[in-house]
Amino acid sequence: MKKVITYGTYDFLHHGHVRLLERAKALGDYLVVGVTADGFDHVRGKINVCQSLTERIEGVRATGLADNIIVEEYEGQKIDDIKRLEIDIFTVGSDWIGKFDYLKEYCEVVYLDRTEGISSSEIRSAKNPL
Ligand code: C2G
């Protein structure tokens, strides 16, 4: 069984996220999705996330694409998860090209094309126009 893992914040889950998850799932037989904890988003400079961790997890769960949902809480966790869950493929959108090449030591790394024209930032500013 081929196990795939991907990570994200998934704030106001949109079709760009869903397309990413669909293609991630299609890379293997079992998809693990890591949703970033609020504290971890702060650490990595993402300070404008609107939805709670519970709401963001619920969004991912509702897609029906994740076989397992975990929470990403600290820098370096990806390596721990890949080893612990015996992951074959790590995948993420092409906005991250090159950034996760260091994981090639532990599994295959695949960058999937990002969906143009949609982002959580755009949705956030549409909801809060000022
Ligand atoms: N994505 C996409 N197309 C978009 C928007 C996002 O394909 N229009 C992808 C991103 O490339 C990522 C996933 O959807 O693979 C989740 O995106 P975000 O919620 O923005 O999460 P991100 O900040 O990219 O976190 O450890 C966290 C990960 O490194 C990715």
PDB file of C-alpha atoms and ligand atoms in Angstrom:
ATOM      1  CA  MET A   1       0.000   0.000   0.000  1.00  0.00           C
ATOM      2  CA  LYS A   2       1.382   3.395  -1.027  1.00  0.00           C
ATOM      3  CA  LYS A   3       0.988   6.046   1.665  1.00  0.00           C
ATOM      4  CA  VAL A   4       0.917   9.736   0.772  1.00  0.00           C
ATOM      5  CA  ILE A   5       1.149  12.737   3.098  1.00  0.00           C
ATOM      6  CA  THR A   6       0.412  16.411   2.536  1.00  0.00           C
ATOM      7  CA  TYR A   7       0.155  19.417   4.855  1.00  0.00           C
ATOM      8  CA  GLY A   8      -1.620  22.733   4.918  1.00  0.00           C
ATOM      9  CA  THR A   9      -3.569  25.337   6.850  1.00  0.00           C
ATOM     10  CA  TYR A  10      -6.799  24.906   4.846  1.00  0.00           C
ATOM     11  CA  ASP A  11      -8.315  28.217   5.987  1.00  0.00           C
ATOM     12  CA  PHE A  12     -11.716  28.589   4.269  1.00  0.00           C
ATOM     13  CA  LEU A  13     -11.183  25.383   2.305  1.00  0.00           C
ATOM     14  CA  HIS A  14     -11.650  26.086  -1.403  1.00  0.00           C
ATOM     15  CA  HIS A  15     -11.448  24.216  -4.704  1.00  0.00           C
ATOM     16  CA  GLY A  16      -7.674  24.832  -4.974  1.00  0.00           C
ATOM     17  CA  HIS A  17      -7.262  22.824  -1.762  1.00  0.00           C
ATOM     18  CA  VAL A  18      -9.714  20.150  -2.934  1.00  0.00           C
ATOM     19  CA  ARG A  19      -7.913  19.743  -6.276  1.00  0.00           C
ATOM     20  CA  LEU A  20      -4.624  19.400  -4.395  1.00  0.00           C
ATOM     21  CA  LEU A  21      -6.088  16.746  -2.088  1.00  0.00           C
ATOM     22  CA  GLU A  22      -7.667  14.834  -5.006  1.00  0.00           C
ATOM     23  CA  ARG A  23      -4.362  14.648  -6.846  1.00  0.00           C
ATOM     24  CA  ALA A  24      -2.480  13.797  -3.642  1.00  0.00           C
ATOM     25  CA  LYS A  25      -4.889  10.931  -3.020  1.00  0.00           C
ATOM     26  CA  ALA A  26      -4.460   9.699  -6.601  1.00  0.00           C
ATOM     27  CA  LEU A  27      -0.690   9.364  -6.070  1.00  0.00           C
ATOM     28  CA  GLY A  28      -1.235   6.401  -3.745  1.00  0.00           C
ATOM     29  CA  ASP A  29      -3.718   4.308  -1.783  1.00  0.00           C
ATOM     30  CA  TYR A  30      -3.851   6.060   1.584  1.00  0.00           C
ATOM     31  CA  LEU A  31      -3.785   9.817   2.215  1.00  0.00           C
ATOM     32  CA  VAL A  32      -2.648  11.455   5.447  1.00  0.00           C
ATOM     33  CA  VAL A  33      -3.413  15.185   5.740  1.00  0.00           C
ATOM     34  CA  GLY A  34      -1.545  17.315   8.265  1.00  0.00           C
ATOM     35  CA  VAL A  35      -3.443  20.432   9.338  1.00  0.00           C
ATOM     36  CA  THR A  36      -1.315  23.160  10.912  1.00  0.00           C
ATOM     37  CA  ALA A  37      -1.988  24.019  14.552  1.00  0.00           C
ATOM     38  CA  ASP A  38      -2.704  27.715  15.208  1.00  0.00           C
ATOM     39  CA  GLY A  39       0.544  28.060  17.158  1.00  0.00           C
ATOM     40  CA  PHE A  40       2.579  26.563  14.320  1.00  0.00           C
ATOM     41  CA  ASP A  41       1.030  28.946  11.787  1.00  0.00           C
ATOM     42  CA  HIS A  42       2.099  31.846  14.018  1.00  0.00           C
ATOM     43  CA  VAL A  43       5.647  30.497  14.233  1.00  0.00           C
ATOM     44  CA  ARG A  44       5.859  30.265  10.435  1.00  0.00           C
ATOM     45  CA  GLY A  45       4.515  33.810   9.991  1.00  0.00           C
ATOM     46  CA  LYS A  46       0.947  33.022   8.959  1.00  0.00           C
ATOM     47  CA  ILE A  47      -0.845  35.320  11.384  1.00  0.00           C
ATOM     48  CA  ASN A  48      -4.072  36.043   9.510  1.00  0.00           C
ATOM     49  CA  VAL A  49      -5.713  32.602   9.658  1.00  0.00           C
ATOM     50  CA  CYS A  50      -9.437  33.082  10.397  1.00  0.00           C
ATOM     51  CA  GLN A  51     -10.830  29.628  11.101  1.00  0.00           C
ATOM     52  CA  SER A  52     -10.072  27.605  14.214  1.00  0.00           C
ATOM     53  CA  LEU A  53      -8.094  24.379  13.975  1.00  0.00           C
ATOM     54  CA  THR A  54     -11.327  22.423  14.553  1.00  0.00           C
ATOM     55  CA  GLU A  55     -13.094  24.233  11.700  1.00  0.00           C
ATOM     56  CA  ARG A  56     -10.147  23.711   9.355  1.00  0.00           C
ATOM     57  CA  ILE A  57      -9.963  20.002  10.221  1.00  0.00           C
ATOM     58  CA  GLU A  58     -13.719  19.736   9.630  1.00  0.00           C
ATOM     59  CA  GLY A  59     -13.246  21.270   6.174  1.00  0.00           C
ATOM     60  CA  VAL A  60     -10.636  18.681   5.259  1.00  0.00           C
ATOM     61  CA  ARG A  61     -12.748  15.862   6.719  1.00  0.00           C
ATOM     62  CA  ALA A  62     -15.768  16.991   4.671  1.00  0.00           C
ATOM     63  CA  THR A  63     -13.886  16.423   1.413  1.00  0.00           C
ATOM     64  CA  GLY A  64     -13.911  12.691   2.178  1.00  0.00           C
ATOM     65  CA  LEU A  65     -10.403  12.453   0.683  1.00  0.00           C
ATOM     66  CA  ALA A  66      -8.303  12.058   3.847  1.00  0.00           C
ATOM     67  CA  ASP A  67      -7.863   8.584   5.321  1.00  0.00           C
ATOM     68  CA  ASN A  68      -6.150  10.085   8.354  1.00  0.00           C
ATOM     69  CA  ILE A  69      -5.960  13.684   9.600  1.00  0.00           C
ATOM     70  CA  ILE A  70      -3.161  14.737  11.934  1.00  0.00           C
ATOM     71  CA  VAL A  71      -2.159  18.085  13.432  1.00  0.00           C
ATOM     72  CA  GLU A  72       1.184  19.689  12.537  1.00  0.00           C
ATOM     73  CA  GLU A  73       2.551  21.385  15.616  1.00  0.00           C
ATOM     74  CA  TYR A  74       6.282  21.932  15.285  1.00  0.00           C
ATOM     75  CA  GLU A  75       9.178  22.521  12.921  1.00  0.00           C
ATOM     76  CA  GLY A  76      10.721  19.184  11.995  1.00  0.00           C
ATOM     77  CA  GLN A  77       7.520  17.211  12.519  1.00  0.00           C
ATOM     78  CA  LYS A  78       7.302  16.258   8.839  1.00  0.00           C
ATOM     79  CA  ILE A  79      10.363  14.014   9.160  1.00  0.00           C
ATOM     80  CA  ASP A  80       8.952  12.422  12.324  1.00  0.00           C
ATOM     81  CA  ASP A  81       5.558  11.824  10.658  1.00  0.00           C
ATOM     82  CA  ILE A  82       7.102  10.340   7.503  1.00  0.00           C
ATOM     83  CA  LYS A  83       9.106   7.860   9.574  1.00  0.00           C
ATOM     84  CA  ARG A  84       6.368   7.051  12.110  1.00  0.00           C
ATOM     85  CA  LEU A  85       3.595   6.603   9.527  1.00  0.00           C
ATOM     86  CA  GLU A  86       5.886   4.884   6.970  1.00  0.00           C
ATOM     87  CA  ILE A  87       5.042   7.397   4.252  1.00  0.00           C
ATOM     88  CA  ASP A  88       6.081   6.717   0.631  1.00  0.00           C
ATOM     89  CA  ILE A  89       5.282  10.109  -0.928  1.00  0.00           C
ATOM     90  CA  PHE A  90       5.236  13.665   0.432  1.00  0.00           C
ATOM     91  CA  THR A  91       3.346  16.100  -1.764  1.00  0.00           C
ATOM     92  CA  VAL A  92       2.509  19.808  -1.687  1.00  0.00           C
ATOM     93  CA  GLY A  93       1.594  22.571  -4.151  1.00  0.00           C
ATOM     94  CA  SER A  94       4.057  24.095  -6.596  1.00  0.00           C
ATOM     95  CA  ASP A  95       4.214  27.330  -4.567  1.00  0.00           C
ATOM     96  CA  TRP A  96       6.609  25.311  -2.388  1.00  0.00           C
ATOM     97  CA  ILE A  97       8.894  24.042  -5.173  1.00  0.00           C
ATOM     98  CA  GLY A  98      12.339  23.174  -3.810  1.00  0.00           C
ATOM     99  CA  LYS A  99      11.415  23.991  -0.195  1.00  0.00           C
ATOM    100  CA  PHE A 100      10.851  20.388   0.794  1.00  0.00           C
ATOM    101  CA  ASP A 101      13.628  18.731  -1.214  1.00  0.00           C
ATOM    102  CA  TYR A 102      15.302  17.893   2.109  1.00  0.00           C
ATOM    103  CA  LEU A 103      12.563  15.274   2.639  1.00  0.00           C
ATOM    104  CA  LYS A 104      13.872  13.287  -0.353  1.00  0.00           C
ATOM    105  CA  GLU A 105      16.169  11.576   2.124  1.00  0.00           C
ATOM    106  CA  TYR A 106      13.078   9.973   3.690  1.00  0.00           C
ATOM    107  CA  CYS A 107      10.528   9.511   0.862  1.00  0.00           C
ATOM    108  CA  GLU A 108       9.574  10.604  -2.659  1.00  0.00           C
ATOM    109  CA  VAL A 109       8.728  14.337  -2.933  1.00  0.00           C
ATOM    110  CA  VAL A 110       6.136  15.483  -5.493  1.00  0.00           C
ATOM    111  CA  TYR A 111       5.166  19.129  -6.198  1.00  0.00           C
ATOM    112  CA  LEU A 112       1.688  19.426  -7.725  1.00  0.00           C
ATOM    113  CA  ASP A 113       0.636  22.427  -9.821  1.00  0.00           C
ATOM    114  CA  ARG A 114      -1.055  25.073  -7.714  1.00  0.00           C
ATOM    115  CA  THR A 115      -4.558  26.040  -8.877  1.00  0.00           C
ATOM    116  CA  GLU A 116      -4.498  29.595 -10.213  1.00  0.00           C
ATOM    117  CA  GLY A 117      -7.038  32.278  -9.330  1.00  0.00           C
ATOM    118  CA  ILE A 118      -8.089  31.149  -5.858  1.00  0.00           C
ATOM    119  CA  SER A 119      -6.529  31.560  -2.430  1.00  0.00           C
ATOM    120  CA  SER A 120      -7.467  31.752   1.251  1.00  0.00           C
ATOM    121  CA  SER A 121      -6.088  35.329   1.281  1.00  0.00           C
ATOM    122  CA  GLU A 122      -8.553  36.404  -1.421  1.00  0.00           C
ATOM    123  CA  ILE A 123     -11.434  34.774   0.460  1.00  0.00           C
ATOM    124  CA  ARG A 124     -10.349  36.478   3.702  1.00  0.00           C
ATOM    125  CA  SER A 125     -10.209  39.915   2.095  1.00  0.00           C
ATOM    126  CA  ALA A 126     -13.582  39.385   0.395  1.00  0.00           C
ATOM    127  CA  LYS A 127     -15.069  38.614   3.827  1.00  0.00           C
ATOM    128  CA  ASN A 128     -13.331  41.598   5.472  1.00  0.00           C
ATOM    129  CA  PRO A 129     -13.145  44.243   2.698  1.00  0.00           C
ATOM    130  CA  LEU A 130     -11.577  46.862   4.971  1.00  0.00           C
TER     131      LEU A 130
HETATM  132  N1  C2G B   1      -2.951  25.089  -2.898  1.00  0.00           N
HETATM  133  C1  C2G B   1      -3.146  24.923  -4.267  1.00  0.00           C
HETATM  134  N2  C2G B   1      -3.788  25.901  -4.988  1.00  0.00           N
HETATM  135  C2  C2G B   1      -4.217  27.029  -4.396  1.00  0.00           C
HETATM  136  C3  C2G B   1      -4.030  27.214  -3.009  1.00  0.00           C
HETATM  137  C4  C2G B   1      -3.392  26.222  -2.275  1.00  0.00           C
HETATM  138  O1  C2G B   1      -2.751  23.890  -4.845  1.00  0.00           O
HETATM  139  N3  C2G B   1      -4.827  27.964  -5.142  1.00  0.00           N
HETATM  140  C5  C2G B   1      -2.261  24.036  -2.127  1.00  0.00           C
HETATM  141  C6  C2G B   1      -0.969  24.510  -1.448  1.00  0.00           C
HETATM  142  O2  C2G B   1       0.100  24.497  -2.372  1.00  0.00           O
HETATM  143  C7  C2G B   1      -0.805  23.474  -0.348  1.00  0.00           C
HETATM  144  C8  C2G B   1      -2.266  23.167   0.035  1.00  0.00           C
HETATM  145  O3  C2G B   1      -3.083  23.597  -1.057  1.00  0.00           O
HETATM  146  O4  C2G B   1      -0.217  22.288  -0.848  1.00  0.00           O
HETATM  147  C9  C2G B   1      -2.681  23.863   1.319  1.00  0.00           C
HETATM  148  O5  C2G B   1      -2.491  25.261   1.152  1.00  0.00           O
HETATM  149  P1  C2G B   1      -2.469  26.219   2.427  1.00  0.00           P
HETATM  150  O6  C2G B   1      -3.651  25.971   3.260  1.00  0.00           O
HETATM  151  O7  C2G B   1      -2.212  27.612   1.943  1.00  0.00           O
HETATM  152  O8  C2G B   1      -1.229  25.692   3.282  1.00  0.00           O
HETATM  153  P2  C2G B   1       0.296  26.102   3.145  1.00  0.00           P
HETATM  154  O9  C2G B   1       0.570  27.384   3.853  1.00  0.00           O
HETATM  155  O10 C2G B   1       0.698  26.047   1.705  1.00  0.00           O
HETATM  156  O11 C2G B   1       1.037  24.962   4.015  1.00  0.00           O
HETATM  157  O12 C2G B   1       3.381  22.755   6.639  1.00  0.00           O
HETATM  158  C10 C2G B   1       2.371  23.370   5.866  1.00  0.00           C
HETATM  159  C11 C2G B   1       2.595  23.147   4.429  1.00  0.00           C
HETATM  160  O13 C2G B   1       3.906  23.419   4.213  1.00  0.00           O
HETATM  161  C12 C2G B   1       1.754  23.910   3.423  1.00  0.00           C
END
